[in-house]
mmCIF file of C-alpha atoms in Angstrom:
data_model
loop_
_atom_site.group_PDB
_atom_site.id
_atom_site.type_symbol
_atom_site.label_atom_id
_atom_site.label_comp_id
_atom_site.label_asym_id
_atom_site.label_seq_id
_atom_site.Cartn_x
_atom_site.Cartn_y
_atom_site.Cartn_z
ATOM 1 C CA UNK O 1 7.183 12.544 113.244
ATOM 2 C CA UNK O 2 10.703 12.921 114.591
ATOM 3 C CA UNK O 3 12.035 15.610 116.905
ATOM 4 C CA UNK O 4 14.017 17.090 114.030
ATOM 5 C CA UNK O 5 10.840 17.268 111.919
ATOM 6 C CA UNK O 6 9.052 19.149 114.676
ATOM 7 C CA UNK O 7 11.953 21.539 115.222
ATOM 8 C CA UNK O 8 12.564 22.265 111.539
ATOM 9 C CA UNK O 9 8.905 22.558 110.552
ATOM 10 C CA UNK O 10 7.796 24.684 113.488
ATOM 11 C CA UNK O 11 10.848 26.952 113.412
ATOM 12 C CA UNK O 12 10.660 27.669 109.684
ATOM 13 C CA UNK O 13 6.859 27.836 109.538
ATOM 14 C CA UNK O 14 6.578 30.187 112.515
ATOM 15 C CA UNK O 15 9.419 32.355 111.214
ATOM 16 C CA UNK O 16 7.602 32.783 107.891
ATOM 17 C CA UNK O 17 4.329 33.442 109.714
ATOM 18 C CA UNK O 18 5.850 36.226 111.803
ATOM 19 C CA UNK O 19 7.914 37.596 108.911
ATOM 20 C CA UNK O 20 4.836 38.102 106.737
ATOM 21 C CA UNK O 21 2.504 39.078 109.587
ATOM 22 C CA UNK O 22 4.950 41.495 111.166
ATOM 23 C CA UNK O 23 5.850 42.646 107.681
ATOM 24 C CA UNK O 24 2.331 43.823 106.929
ATOM 25 C CA UNK O 25 2.260 45.647 110.276
ATOM 26 C CA UNK O 26 5.537 47.357 109.376
ATOM 27 C CA UNK O 27 4.266 48.188 105.896
ATOM 28 C CA UNK O 28 1.173 49.894 107.301
ATOM 29 C CA UNK O 29 2.882 51.588 110.267
ATOM 30 C CA UNK O 30 6.175 52.963 108.957
ATOM 31 C CA UNK O 31 5.988 56.323 107.204
ATOM 32 C CA UNK O 32 8.423 55.632 104.382
ATOM 33 C CA UNK O 33 6.647 52.435 103.366
ATOM 34 C CA UNK O 34 4.560 52.340 100.189
ATOM 35 C CA UNK O 35 1.716 50.739 102.178
ATOM 36 C CA UNK O 36 1.706 53.348 104.966
ATOM 37 C CA UNK O 37 -1.792 53.859 106.389
ATOM 38 C CA UNK O 38 -3.256 51.013 104.306
ATOM 39 C CA UNK O 39 -5.465 50.210 107.291
ATOM 40 C CA UNK O 40 -6.937 47.338 109.256
ATOM 41 C CA UNK O 41 -8.144 45.366 106.236
ATOM 42 C CA UNK O 42 -4.580 45.147 104.949
ATOM 43 C CA UNK O 43 -3.378 43.916 108.335
ATOM 44 C CA UNK O 44 -6.072 41.265 108.745
ATOM 45 C CA UNK O 45 -5.640 39.877 105.246
ATOM 46 C CA UNK O 46 -1.861 40.113 105.579
ATOM 47 C CA UNK O 47 -1.957 37.977 108.712
ATOM 48 C CA UNK O 48 -4.321 35.535 107.045
ATOM 49 C CA UNK O 49 -1.919 35.109 104.132
ATOM 50 C CA UNK O 50 0.938 34.810 106.634
ATOM 51 C CA UNK O 51 -0.830 31.883 108.298
ATOM 52 C CA UNK O 52 -1.577 30.358 104.897
ATOM 53 C CA UNK O 53 2.056 30.535 103.797
ATOM 54 C CA UNK O 54 3.666 29.411 107.044
ATOM 55 C CA UNK O 55 1.217 26.555 107.549
ATOM 56 C CA UNK O 56 1.518 25.365 103.949
ATOM 57 C CA UNK O 57 5.303 25.240 104.282
ATOM 58 C CA UNK O 58 5.274 23.336 107.586
ATOM 59 C CA UNK O 59 2.176 21.163 107.265
ATOM 60 C CA UNK O 60 3.851 18.120 105.776
ATOM 61 C CA UNK O 61 6.831 18.318 108.123
ATOM 62 C CA UNK O 62 5.580 19.091 111.620
ATOM 63 C CA UNK O 63 1.801 19.420 111.268
ATOM 64 C CA UNK O 64 2.072 23.237 111.162
ATOM 65 C CA UNK O 65 0.945 24.167 114.650
ATOM 66 C CA UNK O 66 2.961 27.447 114.541
ATOM 67 C CA UNK O 67 1.163 28.479 117.733
ATOM 68 C CA UNK O 68 1.414 27.174 121.321
ATOM 69 C CA UNK O 69 -2.364 27.575 121.635
ATOM 70 C CA UNK O 70 -2.866 25.158 118.736
ATOM 71 C CA UNK O 71 -0.316 22.776 120.250
ATOM 72 C CA UNK O 72 -2.102 22.806 123.628
ATOM 73 C CA UNK O 73 -5.496 22.369 121.997
ATOM 74 C CA UNK O 74 -4.251 19.391 119.969
ATOM 75 C CA UNK O 75 -2.605 17.861 123.033
ATOM 76 C CA UNK O 76 -5.858 18.063 124.993
ATOM 77 C CA UNK O 77 -7.771 16.694 122.004
ATOM 78 C CA UNK O 78 -5.289 13.842 121.718
ATOM 79 C CA UNK O 79 -3.787 14.619 118.335
ATOM 80 C CA UNK O 80 -0.384 15.594 119.767
ATOM 81 C CA UNK O 81 1.608 13.695 122.379
ATOM 82 C CA UNK O 82 2.216 15.683 125.551
ATOM 83 C CA UNK O 83 5.846 14.593 125.422
ATOM 84 C CA UNK O 84 6.223 16.563 122.170
ATOM 85 C CA UNK O 85 4.657 19.759 123.541
ATOM 86 C CA UNK O 86 7.850 21.330 125.011
ATOM 87 C CA UNK O 87 9.704 20.926 121.697
ATOM 88 C CA UNK O 88 6.772 22.391 119.768
ATOM 89 C CA UNK O 89 6.618 25.411 122.076
ATOM 90 C CA UNK O 90 10.366 26.057 122.065
ATOM 91 C CA UNK O 91 10.560 25.731 118.263
ATOM 92 C CA UNK O 92 7.612 28.096 117.800
ATOM 93 C CA UNK O 93 9.183 30.727 120.057
ATOM 94 C CA UNK O 94 12.530 30.410 118.292
ATOM 95 C CA UNK O 95 10.861 30.765 114.903
ATOM 96 C CA UNK O 96 8.905 33.823 116.040
ATOM 97 C CA UNK O 97 12.118 35.508 117.180
ATOM 98 C CA UNK O 98 13.775 34.782 113.828
ATOM 99 C CA UNK O 99 10.759 36.130 111.944
ATOM 100 C CA UNK O 100 10.756 39.368 113.928
ATOM 101 C CA UNK O 101 14.460 39.924 113.281
ATOM 102 C CA UNK O 102 13.829 39.421 109.564
ATOM 103 C CA UNK O 103 11.080 42.059 109.629
ATOM 104 C CA UNK O 104 13.624 44.500 111.095
ATOM 105 C CA UNK O 105 16.127 43.566 108.374
ATOM 106 C CA UNK O 106 13.606 44.060 105.550
ATOM 107 C CA UNK O 107 12.413 47.428 106.875
ATOM 108 C CA UNK O 108 15.730 48.598 108.335
ATOM 109 C CA UNK O 109 15.764 51.945 106.522
ATOM 110 C CA UNK O 110 12.065 52.570 107.198
ATOM 111 C CA UNK O 111 12.526 51.914 110.930
ATOM 112 C CA UNK O 112 15.358 54.440 111.067
ATOM 113 C CA UNK O 113 13.446 57.063 109.079
ATOM 114 C CA UNK O 114 10.291 56.566 111.131
ATOM 115 C CA UNK O 115 12.016 56.691 114.501
ATOM 116 C CA UNK O 116 14.001 59.814 113.660
ATOM 117 C CA UNK O 117 10.973 61.694 112.318
ATOM 118 C CA UNK O 118 10.307 64.588 114.747
ATOM 119 C CA UNK O 119 6.544 64.150 114.427
ATOM 120 C CA UNK O 120 6.767 60.491 115.423
ATOM 121 C CA UNK O 121 9.168 60.777 118.351
ATOM 122 C CA UNK O 122 8.265 64.198 119.723
ATOM 123 C CA UNK O 123 6.829 62.665 122.903
ATOM 124 C CA UNK O 124 9.527 60.017 123.315
ATOM 125 C CA UNK O 125 12.577 60.482 125.612
ATOM 126 C CA UNK O 126 15.790 61.063 123.693
ATOM 127 C CA UNK O 127 17.526 58.054 125.248
ATOM 128 C CA UNK O 128 16.214 54.828 126.725
ATOM 129 C CA UNK O 129 18.165 55.506 129.903
ATOM 130 C CA UNK O 130 16.211 58.731 130.444
ATOM 131 C CA UNK O 131 12.845 56.943 130.595
ATOM 132 C CA UNK O 132 10.830 57.563 133.734
ATOM 133 C CA UNK O 133 9.101 54.209 134.122
ATOM 134 C CA UNK O 134 6.200 55.726 136.037
ATOM 135 C CA UNK O 135 5.496 58.512 133.567
ATOM 136 C CA UNK O 136 6.723 57.397 130.145
ATOM 137 C CA UNK O 137 4.337 55.893 127.576
ATOM 138 C CA UNK O 138 3.956 52.145 128.061
ATOM 139 C CA UNK O 139 4.427 51.347 124.373
ATOM 140 C CA UNK O 140 6.911 52.784 121.907
ATOM 141 C CA UNK O 141 5.979 54.144 118.474
ATOM 142 C CA UNK O 142 6.868 50.936 116.575
ATOM 143 C CA UNK O 143 5.909 48.314 119.166
ATOM 144 C CA UNK O 144 2.769 47.576 117.153
ATOM 145 C CA UNK O 145 4.957 46.272 114.351
ATOM 146 C CA UNK O 146 6.231 43.578 116.696
ATOM 147 C CA UNK O 147 3.433 42.793 119.131
ATOM 148 C CA UNK O 148 -0.126 43.601 120.119
ATOM 149 C CA UNK O 149 -1.678 46.143 122.449
ATOM 150 C CA UNK O 150 -5.175 47.045 123.610
ATOM 151 C CA UNK O 151 -7.194 50.027 122.488
ATOM 152 C CA UNK O 152 -8.725 50.198 125.977
ATOM 153 C CA UNK O 153 -6.406 48.928 128.708
ATOM 154 C CA UNK O 154 -8.557 46.735 130.918
ATOM 155 C CA UNK O 155 -6.847 43.521 131.969
ATOM 156 C CA UNK O 156 -10.028 41.501 132.440
ATOM 157 C CA UNK O 157 -11.628 42.599 129.177
ATOM 158 C CA UNK O 158 -8.360 42.203 127.262
ATOM 159 C CA UNK O 159 -7.704 38.660 128.447
ATOM 160 C CA UNK O 160 -11.347 37.653 127.884
ATOM 161 C CA UNK O 161 -11.105 38.976 124.317
ATOM 162 C CA UNK O 162 -7.997 36.885 123.669
ATOM 163 C CA UNK O 163 -9.612 33.823 125.269
ATOM 164 C CA UNK O 164 -12.706 34.054 123.071
ATOM 165 C CA UNK O 165 -10.811 34.797 119.852
ATOM 166 C CA UNK O 166 -8.361 31.938 120.409
ATOM 167 C CA UNK O 167 -11.188 29.589 121.388
ATOM 168 C CA UNK O 168 -12.751 30.210 117.964
ATOM 169 C CA UNK O 169 -9.446 29.616 116.176
ATOM 170 C CA UNK O 170 -8.537 26.393 117.965
ATOM 171 C CA UNK O 171 -12.051 24.939 117.819
ATOM 172 C CA UNK O 172 -12.141 25.637 114.074
ATOM 173 C CA UNK O 173 -8.831 23.804 113.656
ATOM 174 C CA UNK O 174 -9.845 20.838 115.821
ATOM 175 C CA UNK O 175 -13.173 20.345 114.078
ATOM 176 C CA UNK O 176 -11.470 20.160 110.679
ATOM 177 C CA UNK O 177 -9.605 17.069 111.872
ATOM 178 C CA UNK O 178 -6.200 15.905 110.790
ATOM 179 C CA UNK O 179 -5.485 14.798 107.267
ATOM 180 C CA UNK O 180 -5.629 11.137 106.241
ATOM 181 C CA UNK O 181 -2.010 10.595 107.248
ATOM 182 C CA UNK O 182 -2.584 11.977 110.739
ATOM 183 C CA UNK O 183 0.140 14.514 110.054
ATOM 184 C CA UNK O 184 -1.513 17.897 110.357
ATOM 185 C CA UNK O 185 -3.968 19.833 108.262
ATOM 186 C CA UNK O 186 -4.297 19.087 104.576
ATOM 187 C CA UNK O 187 -4.134 21.769 101.897
ATOM 188 C CA UNK O 188 -7.818 22.656 102.248
ATOM 189 C CA UNK O 189 -7.490 22.804 106.026
ATOM 190 C CA UNK O 190 -4.625 25.279 105.721
ATOM 191 C CA UNK O 191 -6.765 27.539 103.527
ATOM 192 C CA UNK O 192 -9.754 27.301 105.881
ATOM 193 C CA UNK O 193 -7.564 28.121 108.876
ATOM 194 C CA UNK O 194 -6.142 31.179 107.106
ATOM 195 C CA UNK O 195 -9.657 32.416 106.346
ATOM 196 C CA UNK O 196 -10.670 31.825 109.974
ATOM 197 C CA UNK O 197 -7.743 34.022 111.054
ATOM 198 C CA UNK O 198 -8.929 36.769 108.697
ATOM 199 C CA UNK O 199 -12.458 36.448 110.077
ATOM 200 C CA UNK O 200 -11.248 36.646 113.673
ATOM 201 C CA UNK O 201 -9.205 39.730 112.839
ATOM 202 C CA UNK O 202 -12.147 41.479 111.196
ATOM 203 C CA UNK O 203 -14.687 40.534 113.866
ATOM 204 C CA UNK O 204 -12.768 40.183 117.139
ATOM 205 C CA UNK O 205 -9.440 41.892 116.525
ATOM 206 C CA UNK O 206 -10.467 45.468 117.278
ATOM 207 C CA UNK O 207 -10.045 45.490 121.086
ATOM 208 C CA UNK O 208 -6.570 43.933 121.424
ATOM 209 C CA UNK O 209 -5.137 43.369 117.955
ATOM 210 C CA UNK O 210 -5.897 39.608 118.241
ATOM 211 C CA UNK O 211 -2.628 37.970 119.185
ATOM 212 C CA UNK O 212 -4.357 34.534 119.418
ATOM 213 C CA UNK O 213 -0.825 33.115 119.521
ATOM 214 C CA UNK O 214 1.512 33.535 122.508
ATOM 215 C CA UNK O 215 4.779 33.361 120.548
ATOM 216 C CA UNK O 216 3.504 35.668 117.807
ATOM 217 C CA UNK O 217 3.453 38.319 120.525
ATOM 218 C CA UNK O 218 6.180 37.263 122.972
ATOM 219 C CA UNK O 219 8.940 36.475 120.456
ATOM 220 C CA UNK O 220 8.710 39.800 118.594
ATOM 221 C CA UNK O 221 8.309 41.697 121.884
ATOM 222 C CA UNK O 222 11.631 40.232 123.024
ATOM 223 C CA UNK O 223 13.174 41.307 119.719
ATOM 224 C CA UNK O 224 11.766 44.840 120.122
ATOM 225 C CA UNK O 225 13.340 45.050 123.572
ATOM 226 C CA UNK O 226 16.758 43.943 122.281
ATOM 227 C CA UNK O 227 17.081 45.615 118.878
ATOM 228 C CA UNK O 228 19.154 48.826 118.668
ATOM 229 C CA UNK O 229 16.273 50.983 117.421
ATOM 230 C CA UNK O 230 16.587 54.723 118.134
ATOM 231 C CA UNK O 231 13.764 56.302 120.151
ATOM 232 C CA UNK O 232 11.913 52.979 120.197
ATOM 233 C CA UNK O 233 10.263 53.555 123.590
ATOM 234 C CA UNK O 234 9.124 50.824 125.921
ATOM 235 C CA UNK O 235 8.122 47.242 125.137
ATOM 236 C CA UNK O 236 5.039 47.331 127.421
ATOM 237 C CA UNK O 237 5.953 44.287 129.486
ATOM 238 C CA UNK O 238 3.099 45.079 131.848
ATOM 239 C CA UNK O 239 0.678 43.942 129.131
ATOM 240 C CA UNK O 240 2.753 41.036 127.810
ATOM 241 C CA UNK O 241 1.007 38.418 129.981
ATOM 242 C CA UNK O 242 -2.368 38.990 128.289
ATOM 243 C CA UNK O 243 -1.480 37.661 124.792
ATOM 244 C CA UNK O 244 0.232 34.677 126.422
ATOM 245 C CA UNK O 245 -2.274 33.666 129.100
ATOM 246 C CA UNK O 246 -5.455 34.482 127.158
ATOM 247 C CA UNK O 247 -4.691 32.289 124.116
ATOM 248 C CA UNK O 248 -3.563 29.361 126.283
ATOM 249 C CA UNK O 249 -6.807 29.460 128.275
ATOM 250 C CA UNK O 250 -8.857 29.764 125.095
ATOM 251 C CA UNK O 251 -7.045 26.780 123.583
ATOM 252 C CA UNK O 252 -7.602 24.651 126.678
ATOM 253 C CA UNK O 253 -11.314 25.475 126.635
ATOM 254 C CA UNK O 254 -11.552 24.634 122.939
ATOM 255 C CA UNK O 255 -9.787 21.320 123.443
ATOM 256 C CA UNK O 256 -12.048 20.467 126.357
ATOM 257 C CA UNK O 257 -15.210 21.353 124.444
ATOM 258 C CA UNK O 258 -14.061 19.318 121.453
ATOM 259 C CA UNK O 259 -13.642 16.242 123.641
ATOM 260 C CA UNK O 260 -17.087 16.764 125.168
ATOM 261 C CA UNK O 261 -19.055 17.634 122.059
ATOM 262 C CA UNK O 262 -17.247 16.264 119.003
ATOM 263 C CA UNK O 263 -15.045 13.325 120.019
#
């Protein structure tokens, strides 16, 4: 596939993935949303459908990696040329940023209503410039719409959780194989991958929110830091390395195991 195929497919597919995945997080989190407090099941199935939609759109164009962890796993397995990896990663990050901005656009009024609700922002500083970095909360009240965070902040446990969850995802993708054209997952593979994402969310997502995708977390976190949201609080950059490093390690382990056990 050409460089333009990779760029177009990965950018659009990842943007749709993050739009729908971040959208379900916004729907559940924001108070003036009809889906407010719909719960963890809604989020896990919403992300599964997000993967299904984004991957279906991009599969025939770029192979629908939509995730640097998948790209690294496929490169180690041999299904993706290492020379294509930088373009895949850059396109995925760009798409994730676009998707996060679209979530903000869709829920613009809900973000404003939520972040000006006295009950929501009562513990937040009135202005970002007034934040005491040593005392203020590490995450703002809508950061969970954009990126993940741990329920118990323990760097070792958190990164191990992301490693294991991503290992399951990437190994499941690698063991499905590519389609007959060697151009990414077929239609059934896309569905299976989406169901695997739902399963990971239900079983392994509780500790950290299961990023299992570096750009799914990093791109929207950048958008959260830049958007003019009132009373948005911090973007928790001290945690941001976990959903980047953990998935990449998990993907590398999955690719290595595939070559040892399945190739």
